[in-house]
Structures are given as structure tokens and as C-alpha cells.
Coordinates of C-alpha atoms in Angstrom, one line a residue:
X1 CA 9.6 20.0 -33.3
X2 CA 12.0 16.7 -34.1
X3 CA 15.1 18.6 -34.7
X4 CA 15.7 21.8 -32.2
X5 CA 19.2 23.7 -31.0
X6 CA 19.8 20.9 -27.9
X7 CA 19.5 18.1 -30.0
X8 CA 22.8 16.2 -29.8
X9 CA 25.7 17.0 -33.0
X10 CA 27.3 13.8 -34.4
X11 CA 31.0 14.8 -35.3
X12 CA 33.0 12.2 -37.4
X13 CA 35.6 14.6 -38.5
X14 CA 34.5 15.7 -42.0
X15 CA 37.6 16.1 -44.7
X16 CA 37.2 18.1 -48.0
X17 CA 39.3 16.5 -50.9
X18 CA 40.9 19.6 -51.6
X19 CA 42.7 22.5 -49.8
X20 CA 40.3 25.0 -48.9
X21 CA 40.2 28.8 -49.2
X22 CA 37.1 29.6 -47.6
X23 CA 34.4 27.4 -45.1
X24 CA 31.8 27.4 -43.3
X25 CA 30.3 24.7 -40.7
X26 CA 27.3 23.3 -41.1
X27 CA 24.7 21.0 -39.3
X28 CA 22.5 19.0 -41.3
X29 CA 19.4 17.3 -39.6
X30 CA 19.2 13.4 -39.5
X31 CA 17.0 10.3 -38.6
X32 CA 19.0 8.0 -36.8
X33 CA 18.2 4.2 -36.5
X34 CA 20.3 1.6 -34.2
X35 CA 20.2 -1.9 -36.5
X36 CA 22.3 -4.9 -36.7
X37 CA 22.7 -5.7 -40.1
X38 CA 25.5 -8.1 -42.0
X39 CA 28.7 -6.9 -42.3
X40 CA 28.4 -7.0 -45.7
X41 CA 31.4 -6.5 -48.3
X42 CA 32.4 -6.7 -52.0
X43 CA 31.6 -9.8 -53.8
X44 CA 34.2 -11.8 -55.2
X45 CA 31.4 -13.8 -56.7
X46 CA 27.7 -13.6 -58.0
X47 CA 24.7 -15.2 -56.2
X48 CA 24.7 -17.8 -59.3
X49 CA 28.8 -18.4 -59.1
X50 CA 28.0 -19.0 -55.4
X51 CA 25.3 -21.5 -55.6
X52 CA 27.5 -23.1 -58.3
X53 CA 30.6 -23.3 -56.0
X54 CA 28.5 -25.3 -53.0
X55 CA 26.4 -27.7 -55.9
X56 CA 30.4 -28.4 -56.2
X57 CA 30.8 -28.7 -52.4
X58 CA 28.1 -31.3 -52.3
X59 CA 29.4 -33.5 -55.3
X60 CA 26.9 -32.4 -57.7
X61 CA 29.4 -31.8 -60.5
X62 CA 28.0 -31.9 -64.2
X63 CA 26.4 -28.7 -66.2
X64 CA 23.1 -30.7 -66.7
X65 CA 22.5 -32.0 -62.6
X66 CA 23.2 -28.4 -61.7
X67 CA 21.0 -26.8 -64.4
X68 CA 18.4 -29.1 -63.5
X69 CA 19.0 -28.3 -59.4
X70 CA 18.9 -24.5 -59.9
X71 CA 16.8 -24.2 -62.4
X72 CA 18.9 -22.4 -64.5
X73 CA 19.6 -24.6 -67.9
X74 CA 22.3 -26.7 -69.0
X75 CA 23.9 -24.0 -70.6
X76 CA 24.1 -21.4 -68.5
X77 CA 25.4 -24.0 -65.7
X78 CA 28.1 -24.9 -68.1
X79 CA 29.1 -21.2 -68.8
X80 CA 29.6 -20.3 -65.2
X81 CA 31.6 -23.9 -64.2
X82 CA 33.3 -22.9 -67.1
X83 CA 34.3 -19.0 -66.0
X84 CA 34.4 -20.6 -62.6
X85 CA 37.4 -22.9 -64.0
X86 CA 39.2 -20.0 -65.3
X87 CA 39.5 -18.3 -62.5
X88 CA 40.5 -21.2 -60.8
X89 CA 37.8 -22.0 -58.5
X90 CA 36.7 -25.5 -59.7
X91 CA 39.5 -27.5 -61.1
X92 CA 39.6 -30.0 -64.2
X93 CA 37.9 -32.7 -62.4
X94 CA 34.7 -30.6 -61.4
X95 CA 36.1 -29.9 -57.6
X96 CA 36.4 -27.0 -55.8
X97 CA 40.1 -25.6 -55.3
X98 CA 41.5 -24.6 -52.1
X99 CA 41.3 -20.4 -53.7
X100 CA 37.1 -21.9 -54.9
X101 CA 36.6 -23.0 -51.2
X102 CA 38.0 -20.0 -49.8
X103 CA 36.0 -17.8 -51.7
X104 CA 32.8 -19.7 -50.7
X105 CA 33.6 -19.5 -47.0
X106 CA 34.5 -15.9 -47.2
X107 CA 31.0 -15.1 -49.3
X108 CA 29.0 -17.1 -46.3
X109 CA 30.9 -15.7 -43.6
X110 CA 30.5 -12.7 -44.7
X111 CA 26.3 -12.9 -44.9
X112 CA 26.4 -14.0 -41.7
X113 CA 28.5 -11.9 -39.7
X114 CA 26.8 -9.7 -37.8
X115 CA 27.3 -6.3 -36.1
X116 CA 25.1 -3.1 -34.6
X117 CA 25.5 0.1 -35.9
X118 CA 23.9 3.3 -36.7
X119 CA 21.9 4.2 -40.1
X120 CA 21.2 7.6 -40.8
X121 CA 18.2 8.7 -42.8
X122 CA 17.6 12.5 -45.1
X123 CA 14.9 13.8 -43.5
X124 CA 13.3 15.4 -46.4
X125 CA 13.3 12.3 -48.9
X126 CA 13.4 9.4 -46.3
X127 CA 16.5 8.4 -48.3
X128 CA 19.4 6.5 -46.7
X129 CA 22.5 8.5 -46.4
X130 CA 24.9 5.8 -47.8
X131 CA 26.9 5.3 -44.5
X132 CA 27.1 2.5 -41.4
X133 CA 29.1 3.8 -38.4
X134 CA 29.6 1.4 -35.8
X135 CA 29.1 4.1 -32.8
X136 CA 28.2 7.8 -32.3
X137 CA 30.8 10.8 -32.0
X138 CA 29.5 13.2 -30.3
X139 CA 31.1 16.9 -30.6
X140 CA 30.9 19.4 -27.0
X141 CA 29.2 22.8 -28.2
X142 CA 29.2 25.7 -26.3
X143 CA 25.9 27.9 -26.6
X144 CA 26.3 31.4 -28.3
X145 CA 24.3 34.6 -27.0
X146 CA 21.8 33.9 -29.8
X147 CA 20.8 30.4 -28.1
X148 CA 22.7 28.6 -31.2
X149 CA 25.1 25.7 -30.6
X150 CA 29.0 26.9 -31.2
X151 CA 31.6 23.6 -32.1
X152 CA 33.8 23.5 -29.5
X153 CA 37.4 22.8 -31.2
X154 CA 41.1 23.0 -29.8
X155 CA 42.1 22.4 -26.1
X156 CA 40.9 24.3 -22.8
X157 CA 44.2 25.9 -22.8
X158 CA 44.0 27.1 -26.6
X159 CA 39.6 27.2 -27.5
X160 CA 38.7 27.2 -31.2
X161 CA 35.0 27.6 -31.3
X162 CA 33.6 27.4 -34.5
X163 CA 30.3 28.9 -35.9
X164 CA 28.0 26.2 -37.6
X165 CA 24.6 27.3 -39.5
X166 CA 21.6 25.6 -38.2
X167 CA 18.7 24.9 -40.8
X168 CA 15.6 25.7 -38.4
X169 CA 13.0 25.3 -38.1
X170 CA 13.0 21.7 -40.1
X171 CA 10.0 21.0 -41.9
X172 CA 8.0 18.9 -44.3
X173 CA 10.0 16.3 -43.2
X174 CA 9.8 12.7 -43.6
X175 CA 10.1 9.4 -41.2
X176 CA 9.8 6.2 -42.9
X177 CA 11.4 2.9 -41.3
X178 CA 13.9 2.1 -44.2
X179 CA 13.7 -1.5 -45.3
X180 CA 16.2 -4.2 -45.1
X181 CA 17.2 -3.8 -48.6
X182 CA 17.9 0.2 -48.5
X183 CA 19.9 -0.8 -45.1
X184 CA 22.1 -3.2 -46.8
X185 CA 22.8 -0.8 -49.7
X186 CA 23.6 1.3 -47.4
X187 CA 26.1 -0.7 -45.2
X188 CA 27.4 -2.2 -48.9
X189 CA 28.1 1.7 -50.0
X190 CA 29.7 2.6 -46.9
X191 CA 32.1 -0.4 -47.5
X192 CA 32.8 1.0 -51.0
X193 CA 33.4 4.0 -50.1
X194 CA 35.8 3.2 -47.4
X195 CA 37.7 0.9 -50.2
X196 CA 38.0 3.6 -53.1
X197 CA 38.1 6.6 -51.3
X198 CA 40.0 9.0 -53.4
X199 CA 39.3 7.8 -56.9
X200 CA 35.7 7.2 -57.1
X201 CA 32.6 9.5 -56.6
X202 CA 29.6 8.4 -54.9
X203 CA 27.0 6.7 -56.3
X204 CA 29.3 7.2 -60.2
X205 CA 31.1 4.2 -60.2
X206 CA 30.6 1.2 -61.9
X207 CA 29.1 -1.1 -59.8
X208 CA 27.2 -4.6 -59.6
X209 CA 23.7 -4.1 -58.6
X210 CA 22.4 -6.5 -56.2
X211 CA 19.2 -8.8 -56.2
X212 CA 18.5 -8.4 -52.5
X213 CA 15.6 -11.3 -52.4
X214 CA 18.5 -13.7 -53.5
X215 CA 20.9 -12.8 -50.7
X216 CA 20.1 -15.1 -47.3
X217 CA 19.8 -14.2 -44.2
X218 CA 18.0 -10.6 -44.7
X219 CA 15.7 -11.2 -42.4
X220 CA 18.1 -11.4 -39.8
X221 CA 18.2 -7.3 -40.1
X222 CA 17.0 -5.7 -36.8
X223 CA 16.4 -2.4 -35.4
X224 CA 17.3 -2.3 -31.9
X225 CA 15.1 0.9 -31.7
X226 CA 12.4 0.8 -33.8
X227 CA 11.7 4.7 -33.1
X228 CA 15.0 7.1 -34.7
X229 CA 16.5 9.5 -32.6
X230 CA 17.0 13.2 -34.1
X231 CA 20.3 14.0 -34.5
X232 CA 23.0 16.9 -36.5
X233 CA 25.5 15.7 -38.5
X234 CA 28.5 18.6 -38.4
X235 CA 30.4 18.9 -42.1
X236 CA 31.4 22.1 -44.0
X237 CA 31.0 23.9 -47.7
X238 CA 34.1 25.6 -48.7
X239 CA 35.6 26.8 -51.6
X240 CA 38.6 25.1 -53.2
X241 CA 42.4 26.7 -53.0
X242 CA 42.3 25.7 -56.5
X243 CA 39.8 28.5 -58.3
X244 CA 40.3 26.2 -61.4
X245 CA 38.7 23.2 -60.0
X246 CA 35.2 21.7 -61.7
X247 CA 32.7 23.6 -59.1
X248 CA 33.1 27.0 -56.9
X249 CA 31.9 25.3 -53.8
X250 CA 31.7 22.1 -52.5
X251 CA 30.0 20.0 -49.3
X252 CA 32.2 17.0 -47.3
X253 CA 30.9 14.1 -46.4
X254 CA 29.7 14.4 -42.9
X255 CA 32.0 10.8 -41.9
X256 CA 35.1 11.9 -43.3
X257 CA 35.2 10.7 -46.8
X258 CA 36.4 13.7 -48.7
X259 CA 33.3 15.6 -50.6
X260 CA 30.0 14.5 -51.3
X261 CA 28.6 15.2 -54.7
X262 CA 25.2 13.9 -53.9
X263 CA 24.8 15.8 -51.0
X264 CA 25.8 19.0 -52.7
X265 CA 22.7 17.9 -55.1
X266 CA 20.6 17.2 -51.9
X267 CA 21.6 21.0 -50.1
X268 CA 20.7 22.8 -53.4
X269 CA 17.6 21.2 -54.0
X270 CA 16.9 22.4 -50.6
X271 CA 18.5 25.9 -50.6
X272 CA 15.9 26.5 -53.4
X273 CA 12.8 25.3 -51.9
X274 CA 13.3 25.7 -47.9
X275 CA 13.4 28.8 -46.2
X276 CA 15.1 27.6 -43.4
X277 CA 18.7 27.6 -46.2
X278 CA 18.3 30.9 -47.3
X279 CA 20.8 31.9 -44.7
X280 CA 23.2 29.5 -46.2
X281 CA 22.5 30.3 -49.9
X282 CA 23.2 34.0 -48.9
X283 CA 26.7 33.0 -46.9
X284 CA 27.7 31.0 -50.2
X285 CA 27.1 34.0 -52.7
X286 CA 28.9 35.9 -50.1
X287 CA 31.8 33.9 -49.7
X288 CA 32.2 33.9 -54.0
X289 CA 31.9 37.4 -53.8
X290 CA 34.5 38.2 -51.0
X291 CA 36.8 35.4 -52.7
X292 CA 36.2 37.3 -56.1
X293 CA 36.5 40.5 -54.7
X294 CA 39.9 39.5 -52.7
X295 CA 41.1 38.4 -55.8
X296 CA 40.8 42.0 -57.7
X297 CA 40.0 43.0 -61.5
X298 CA 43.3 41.8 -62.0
X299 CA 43.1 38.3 -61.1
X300 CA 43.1 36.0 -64.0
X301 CA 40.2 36.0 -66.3
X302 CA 39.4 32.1 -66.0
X303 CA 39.1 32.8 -62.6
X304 CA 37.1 35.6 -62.6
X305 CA 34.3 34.0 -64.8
X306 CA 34.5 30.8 -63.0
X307 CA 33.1 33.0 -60.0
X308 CA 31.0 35.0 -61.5
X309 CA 29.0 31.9 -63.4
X310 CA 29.0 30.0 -60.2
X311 CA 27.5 33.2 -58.7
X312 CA 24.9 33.7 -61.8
X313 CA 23.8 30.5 -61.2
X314 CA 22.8 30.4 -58.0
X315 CA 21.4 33.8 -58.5
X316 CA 18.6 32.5 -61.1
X317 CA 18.1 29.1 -58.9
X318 CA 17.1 31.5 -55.7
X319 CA 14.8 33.9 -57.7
X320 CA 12.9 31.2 -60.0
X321 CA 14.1 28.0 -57.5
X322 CA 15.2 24.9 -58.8
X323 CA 12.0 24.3 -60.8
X324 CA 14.0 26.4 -63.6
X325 CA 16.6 23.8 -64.7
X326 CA 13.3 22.0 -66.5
X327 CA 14.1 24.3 -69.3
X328 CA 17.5 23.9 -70.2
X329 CA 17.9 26.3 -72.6
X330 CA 16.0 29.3 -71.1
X331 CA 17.8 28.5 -67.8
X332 CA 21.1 28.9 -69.5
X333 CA 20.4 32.2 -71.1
X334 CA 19.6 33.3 -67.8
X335 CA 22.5 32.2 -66.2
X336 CA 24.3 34.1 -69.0
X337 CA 22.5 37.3 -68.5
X338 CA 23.2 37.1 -64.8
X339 CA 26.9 36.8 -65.1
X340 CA 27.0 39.3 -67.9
X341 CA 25.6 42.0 -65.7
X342 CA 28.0 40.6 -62.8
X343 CA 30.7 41.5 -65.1
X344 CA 29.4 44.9 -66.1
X345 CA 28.9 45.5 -62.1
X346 CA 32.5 44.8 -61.8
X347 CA 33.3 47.6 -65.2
X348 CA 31.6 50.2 -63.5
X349 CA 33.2 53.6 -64.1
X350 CA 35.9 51.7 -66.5
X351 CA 35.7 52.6 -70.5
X352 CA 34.4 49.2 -71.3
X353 CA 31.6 49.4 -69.0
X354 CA 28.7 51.0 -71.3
X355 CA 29.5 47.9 -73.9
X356 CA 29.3 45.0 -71.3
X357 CA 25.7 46.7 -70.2
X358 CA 25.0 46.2 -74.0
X359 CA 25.5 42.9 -73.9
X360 CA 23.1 42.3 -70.9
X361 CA 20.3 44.0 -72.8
X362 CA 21.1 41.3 -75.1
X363 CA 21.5 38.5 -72.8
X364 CA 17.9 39.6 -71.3
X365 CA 16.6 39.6 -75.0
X366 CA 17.8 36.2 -75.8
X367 CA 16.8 34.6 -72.4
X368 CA 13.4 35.6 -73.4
X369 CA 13.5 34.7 -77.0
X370 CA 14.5 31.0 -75.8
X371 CA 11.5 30.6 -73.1
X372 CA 9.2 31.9 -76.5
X373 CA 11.0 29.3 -78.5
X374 CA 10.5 26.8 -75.8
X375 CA 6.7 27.6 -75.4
X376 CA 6.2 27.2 -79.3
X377 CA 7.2 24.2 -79.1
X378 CA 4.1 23.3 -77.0
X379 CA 1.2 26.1 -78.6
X380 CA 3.2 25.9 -82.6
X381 CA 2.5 29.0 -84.0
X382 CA 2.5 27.8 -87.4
X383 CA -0.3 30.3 -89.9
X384 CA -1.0 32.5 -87.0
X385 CA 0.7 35.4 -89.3
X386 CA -2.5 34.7 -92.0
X387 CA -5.0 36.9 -89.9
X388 CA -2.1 40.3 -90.5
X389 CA -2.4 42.3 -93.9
X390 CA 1.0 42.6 -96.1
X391 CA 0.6 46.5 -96.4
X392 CA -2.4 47.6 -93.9
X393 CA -1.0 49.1 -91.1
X394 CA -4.2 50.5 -89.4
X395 CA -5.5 46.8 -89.8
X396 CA -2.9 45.2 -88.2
X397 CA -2.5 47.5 -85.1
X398 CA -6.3 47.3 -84.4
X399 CA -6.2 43.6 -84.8
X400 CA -3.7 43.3 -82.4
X401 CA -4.6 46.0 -79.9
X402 CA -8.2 44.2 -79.5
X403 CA -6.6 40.5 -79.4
X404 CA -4.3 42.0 -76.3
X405 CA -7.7 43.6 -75.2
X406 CA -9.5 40.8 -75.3
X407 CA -7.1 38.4 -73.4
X408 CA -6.1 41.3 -70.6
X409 CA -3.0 42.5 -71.5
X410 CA -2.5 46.6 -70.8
X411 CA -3.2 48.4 -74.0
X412 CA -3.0 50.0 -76.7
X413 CA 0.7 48.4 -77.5
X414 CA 3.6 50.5 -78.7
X415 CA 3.3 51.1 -82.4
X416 CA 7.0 49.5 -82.4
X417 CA 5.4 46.3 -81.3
X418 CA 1.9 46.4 -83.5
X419 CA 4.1 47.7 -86.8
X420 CA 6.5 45.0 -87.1
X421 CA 6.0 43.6 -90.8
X422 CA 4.0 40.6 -91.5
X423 CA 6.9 38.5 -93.2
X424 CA 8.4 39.0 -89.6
X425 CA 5.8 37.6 -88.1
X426 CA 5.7 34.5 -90.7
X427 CA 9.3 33.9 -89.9
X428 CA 8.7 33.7 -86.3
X429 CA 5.7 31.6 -86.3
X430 CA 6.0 29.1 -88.8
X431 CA 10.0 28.6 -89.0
X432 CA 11.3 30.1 -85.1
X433 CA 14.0 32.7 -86.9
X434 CA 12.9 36.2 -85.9
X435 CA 13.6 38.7 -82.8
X436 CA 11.5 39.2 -79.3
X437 CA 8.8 41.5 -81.4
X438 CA 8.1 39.0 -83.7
X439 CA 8.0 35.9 -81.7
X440 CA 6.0 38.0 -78.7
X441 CA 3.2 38.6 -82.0
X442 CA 3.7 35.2 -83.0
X443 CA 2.5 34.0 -79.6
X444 CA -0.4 36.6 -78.9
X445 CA -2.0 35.5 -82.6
X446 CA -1.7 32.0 -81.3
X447 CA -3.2 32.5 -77.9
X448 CA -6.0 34.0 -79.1
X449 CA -7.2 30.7 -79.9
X450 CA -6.2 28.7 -77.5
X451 CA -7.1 28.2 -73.8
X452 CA -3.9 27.0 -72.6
X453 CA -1.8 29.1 -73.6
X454 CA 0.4 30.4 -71.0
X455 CA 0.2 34.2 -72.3
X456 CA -3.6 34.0 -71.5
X457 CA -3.1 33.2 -67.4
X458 CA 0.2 36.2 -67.9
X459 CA -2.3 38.4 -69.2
X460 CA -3.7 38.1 -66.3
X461 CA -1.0 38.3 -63.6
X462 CA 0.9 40.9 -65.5
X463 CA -1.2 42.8 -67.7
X464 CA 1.8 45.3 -68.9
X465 CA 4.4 43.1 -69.4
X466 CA 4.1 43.3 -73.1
X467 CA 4.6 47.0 -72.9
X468 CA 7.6 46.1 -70.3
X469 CA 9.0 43.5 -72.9
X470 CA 8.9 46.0 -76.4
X471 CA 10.6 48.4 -74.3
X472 CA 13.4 46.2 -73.7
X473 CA 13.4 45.6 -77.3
X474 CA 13.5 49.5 -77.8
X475 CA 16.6 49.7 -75.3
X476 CA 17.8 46.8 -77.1
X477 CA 17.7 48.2 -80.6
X478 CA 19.2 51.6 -79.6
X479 CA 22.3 50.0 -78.2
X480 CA 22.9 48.3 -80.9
X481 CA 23.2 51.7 -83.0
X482 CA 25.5 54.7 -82.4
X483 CA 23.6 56.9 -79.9
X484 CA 24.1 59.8 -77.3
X485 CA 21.7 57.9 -74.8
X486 CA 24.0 56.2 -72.0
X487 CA 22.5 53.0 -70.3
X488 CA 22.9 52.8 -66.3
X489 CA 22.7 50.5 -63.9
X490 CA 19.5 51.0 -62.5
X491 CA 17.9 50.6 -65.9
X492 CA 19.6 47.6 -66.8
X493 CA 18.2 46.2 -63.8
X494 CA 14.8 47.2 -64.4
X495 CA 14.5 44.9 -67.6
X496 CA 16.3 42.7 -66.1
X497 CA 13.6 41.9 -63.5
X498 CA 11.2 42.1 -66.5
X499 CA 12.5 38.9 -67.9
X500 CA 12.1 37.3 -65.0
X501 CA 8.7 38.2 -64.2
X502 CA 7.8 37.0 -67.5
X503 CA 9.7 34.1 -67.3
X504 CA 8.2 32.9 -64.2
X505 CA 4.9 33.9 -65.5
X506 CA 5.2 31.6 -68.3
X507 CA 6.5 29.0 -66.7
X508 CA 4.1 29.0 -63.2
X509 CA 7.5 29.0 -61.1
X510 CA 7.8 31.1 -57.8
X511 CA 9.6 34.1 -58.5
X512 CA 11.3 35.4 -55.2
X513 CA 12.4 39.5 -55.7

């Protein structure tokens, strides 16, 4: 194994952008490559201003010689002596200015100068973090009882040794030699970042795009060591002071320029597909939960729901993984569910607390009303309704029964679910307005003839979820009417893993209880 508990932590003094409440250390696993690369920096001009500056250098001086030199057209030649003029680079006459010269030496100095550093590569992707440091900081640890590496902080007098989580074991990983052009995107990024720290997010601003076979001198990119050399980067997630601010948690950039958006993205792609971050997922629903909890019922509402939708969120990302957010609007409705029932868990005993678990039933009933909705549009349901009769009863309920039959569902169904009234159904399949019972019959009809429909592989993973999902409807409906029956917590959660066993069923994602 590439990455283990001895190999070396890289320490560059990580800094969140914000005050924090809350953190936690953590060590992320790294390729690192020794290169020399150009010391490369913001352009003052383009590759074509450039080459137009030294035609000027070398008396070449009209739009048509240097059209015809760079193949380019007299036009275009004359445009950018033109812009050139303006900004004072070639005066009246054609010849370069002092500010024109300057700018050319800088741009050529700047290719050429040369310096060794360290590139660091995501192990997963083979993606360039977009950093250059020019040496290694290394961090002392001090090994705990578990055999893990502690960060050894503070002085000898005054220790401050700091717990950091550890991703092991690290696997399917990835080692690529990165090409010259991802290393000079890198080194250019690193540059940026260093410049506009504090106003712009990585990889969000607006920014010139470079034609790498146009810039000279890229084969003069090196690695020193052609093999990398496994190491942890140390950085922390914490939660913001500020419980107002965009996102709950947030990741710094392991080289000490405030946080890192796309690593957040990077960690929760992770988190939902690599066992070895389950730890960490669990520590960050933790730390929202003591943060919440620490706050009390009484802490202001905005707060409150800013927690508890972080929470929900990362709550249907671990049970379905990551693979959810396809489905935008089915991920949503679960999200909502989940942070409804957080809510009623945080009623419980309180008078409003039978209501909120109300609302969940309905929250379940809508998630799976969307992922129906979604799957329509797919298998369209359209004149499925034909095959039911108007007034038969008897005809439709041994229609249906044997069309569950057939494709392996658990039956007979509830009467509930077989009785609902054919101008239901005809709503639901041919114009998507209707409830769960109509759009589940909608579906079935269709299904029946054809093979790849999804409820023909549920059928056979769950065979009584139909049952499972009319008796949410049943729950549902009584609810929503005056009644002596009182929902509970346990119940609540029962459906609630009903919708997203059908949901993953559906969808072929990995559902982790």
C-alpha cells in the first residue's frame, strides 16, 4: 500500500476564510512530483500581442508584412497594432515604446525563468491539485495508542497535539505522470491564487485560457523524479462562526489559501463512494448535530433549518451516494423529507409534534411521486388507462392483480390501490396530475408491456413494495383527515425507509441502511 500511517505529513499551515466554531484535522493522500517548470505569471499580453510586439522589435512595422509573417491576415494584424497603440505599446510611428519593450521582456523572461518545485497530484482522478510549492513542510507527529499519527502543535513546554482523520486504506487510486500542460496550469493557478486571494474562488473566476502548444519553451518542463513520492497533506473541515454563511461546513486549502470549494466537491464525491470517509462523513453529521444541539430549540429559526438541510442532505447522499443528485428533483424531495423528519425529531413530546410527522408522510409521498414523474418521462404512460373499465370493479382489480402477478410483485394488492377510479388513472398517465396510487397504476399498466421498465427488475428485488408504498398512501390519507390514530416515530421511519428502497430500486443506485 502507497499511502500508510508513516508516510511523511506535508504541513503548509492551512487557514479557513472564516472564524470557525467547530474543526477537525484532516490528512488527505497525495502524489507528489519534483519538476522544474517556468515560473510562469499573468499575462500582460496575448501570444498574438506578443509576436506583434517583437515583428516590431525587428523593424517589421506595417499590418500587411506582419499579416503575411504570422499568418494571420492584414486585418487582424492591423486590429492588434492598433489595440497595441492604445495601450501604448507601439507608438505613432510603428515602434515599440519603452512600457511596449518592457512588457515584451517581462513576457520572455518570464517563460524562461526557471525554478524546481513540488506538484501534487489527487490520487483518485490523477488531477493536478492547482498548487506549486517551492519546498516541502513537513509537520512532527507523535503516534497515538491506536498506531495513528497525532499533529504535534505548540512548544515542548506547552504540547498541543491535534487529532487528524486518516482515509485508509486508500484505494482505486490513480498514478499518471501529468503532462507539461496540466503542470503549467497548475503553476499559473497557484500564481493566481496567491494574487486574488480573498476575492476570488478557485477555478470561478474569469480567466484567459491558455493555448499551451503556442507558449515556448514547454519542453524545457522536467521531472527531477520521474517516480512520485506518497505523501499527506494536513488541512481541516470546520463549521463557520457565522451559522448564516452559504454552506454548514467547509474544507481549507491544504497551502494556506483560505477554503477550497473544489476540494469540498472532491471530499464529497469521495465520502459517498469510499469507505475509507465514512468516518469523516459521520464526524461532520456529528459536529452539525452537536453545533445544533448546543444551540437549543430556541436558537433562531434560520439557523436551525440551515442545519438541519445541511444535515438532510448529507443524510440522502450517504444512503443513495452521490449517484442521487442525477435526478434533481427526486433528490430534492428527499432532502426535504429528511429535514422534515429532523425537525419533527427535534418536536418530540412538544404540541406541534404530531403535525410536523404529518408533513413527513407527505414529504415521503411527494419524493416518491417525483421519481414516478421522473421515470414517465422515460416509459410515457400515455393510454395505459384504456385496458381499466369506467364502472367494473371486479374487472379492474383482477386485471391488475394478474399484471402485478405476472411481473413478480407480492399479491393480491390492497383494494385501496386496485379501486382507484379509472379517470384517476387517465390523469396520471396521460397528463402527470394525480397522487402515488394513481401514478404507481399508471406505471404497472405501462410496464406490462415494456421490458425496460424499471418496475419489472423492482418487481424483482422487492416484490412487496407496492403493498409497502399504498400503505404509505393509507397513512398518508388518514393524516390528512381528523382521526384518533396518533403517528409515532418508529412508524414514520418505517415508510420512510420504504421510499428509499424504492427509490434506489428504480434508480439501480446503492442503497446503504
Amino acid at each position: 500500500m502507497s499511502f500508510k500511517k508513516e508516510t511523511p505529513i506535508l504541513y503548509f499551515e492551512p487557514r479557513s476564510s472564516t472564524r470557525w466554531s467547530k474543526r477537525q484535522y484532516l490528512l488527505l493522500p497525495s502524489w507528489c512530483y519534483r519538476v522544474v517548470a517556468p515560473r510562469v505569471h499573468q499575462r500582460n499580453v496575448n501570444i498574438l500581442e506578443k509576436a506583434v510586439l517583437g515583428m516590431c522589435r525587428a523593424g517589421a512595422f506595417s499590418a500587411l508584412e506582419m499579416g503575411e509573417k504570422l499568418d494571420i491576415g492584414t486585418d487582424l494584424a492591423a486590429l492588434i497594432i492598433k489595440q497595441l497603440s492604445d495601450r501604448g505599446f507601439i507608438d505613432n510611428q510603428g515602434l515599440l515604446t519603452e512600457g511596449g519593450l518592457d512588457n515584451l521582456e517581462e513576457e520572455t523572461l518570464a517563460i524562461q525563468d526557471m525554478v524546481a518545485g513540488f506538484i501534487f497530484q489527487y490520487p483518485w482522478t490523477g488531477e493536478l491539485l492547482p498548487r506549486f510549492v517551492e519546498r516541502q513542510e513537513y509537520i512532527e507527529v507523535k503516534f497515538n495508542n491506536n498506531g495513528y499519527p497525532d499533529l504535534v502543535f505548540g512548544t515542548t513546554g506547552k504540547p498541543d497535539d491535534r487529532r487528524a482523520y486518516m482515509p485508509l486504506p486508500v484505494e482505486d487510486i490513480v498514478k499518471t505522470q501529468p503532462s507539461p500542460q496540466e503542470i503549467l496550469q497548475a503553476v499559473r493557478k497557484h500564481g493566481e491564487a496567491l494574487r486574488y486571494r480573498g476575492y476570488l474562488e478557485e477555478g470561478e473566476e474569469d480567466e484567459e485560457v491558455w493555448t499551451f502548444d503556442q507558449v515556448p519553451h514547454i519542453e524545457r518542463i522536467s521531472f527531477v523524479e520521474e517516480d512520485p513520492t506518497p505523501v499527506w497533506l494536513a488541512t481541516f473541515i470546520y463549521l463557520p462562526e457565522n451559522s448564516l454563511s452559504t454552506t454548514t461546513w467547509n474544507v481549507c486549502d491544504p497551502f494556506g489559501l483560505g477554503d477550497s470549494p473544489w476540494l469540498r466537491r472532491k471530499l464529497e464525491i469521495q465520502i459517498n463512494k469510499n469507505s475509507a470517509f465514512r468516518g469523516l462523513q459521520k464526524f461532520i453529521l456529528e459536529m452539525i448535530d452537536n453545533h445544533k444541539n448546543e444551540g437549543g430549540v430556541d436558537s433562531r429559526f434560520a439557523d436551525f433549518i440551515q442545519l438541519a438541510n445541511e444535515e438532510a442532505m448529507l443524510i440522502v447522499e450517504e444512503k443513495l451516494t452521490l449517484e442521487i443528485r442525477r435526478w434533481d428533483r427526486v433528490f430534492n424531495n428527499l432532502v426535504a423529507m429528511e429535514r422534515t423528519y429532523i425537525e419533527a425529531k427535534e418536536l418530540a413530546g412538544l404540541k406541534n409534534f404530531p403535525d410536523k410527522l404529518d408533513d413527513v408522510l407527505m414529504k415521503a409521498q411527494k419524493a416518491v411521486e417525483s421519481l414516478l414523474l421522473a421515470i414517465r418521462e422515460i416509459h410515457p404512460t400515455d393510454n395505459s388507462w384504456k385496458v381499466l373499465s369506467m364502472q367494473d370493479r371486479e374487472h379492474n382489480r383482477s386485471l391488475l392483480n394478474g399484471v402485478a402477478n405476472k411481473l413478480g410483485f407480492t399479491t393480491p394488492l390492497p383494494n385501496f390501490l386496485v379501486d382507484v377510479k379509472q379517470g384517476k388513472v387517465k390523469s396520471a398517465a396521460d397528463y402527470g396530475e394525480g397522487s402515488l396510487r394513481s401514478y404507481l397504476l399508471a406505471a404497472l399498466l405501462t410496464a406490462r408491456h415494456d421490458s425496460k421498465h424499471p418496475l419489472q427488475l423492482v418487481a424483482q428485488k422487492v416484490p412487496n413494495i407496492l403493498i409497502r408504498l399504498d400503505n404509505l398512501a393509507g397513512l398518508r390519507d388518514k393524516s390528512s383527515h381528523f382521526s384518533n390514530q396518533q403517528l409515532e416515530l418508529p412508524e414514520v421511519l418505517q415508510q420512510i425507509s420504504t421510499v428509499y428502497e424504492f427509490v434506489a430500486s428504480i434508480l439501480g443506485v446503492n442503497y446503504q441502511l
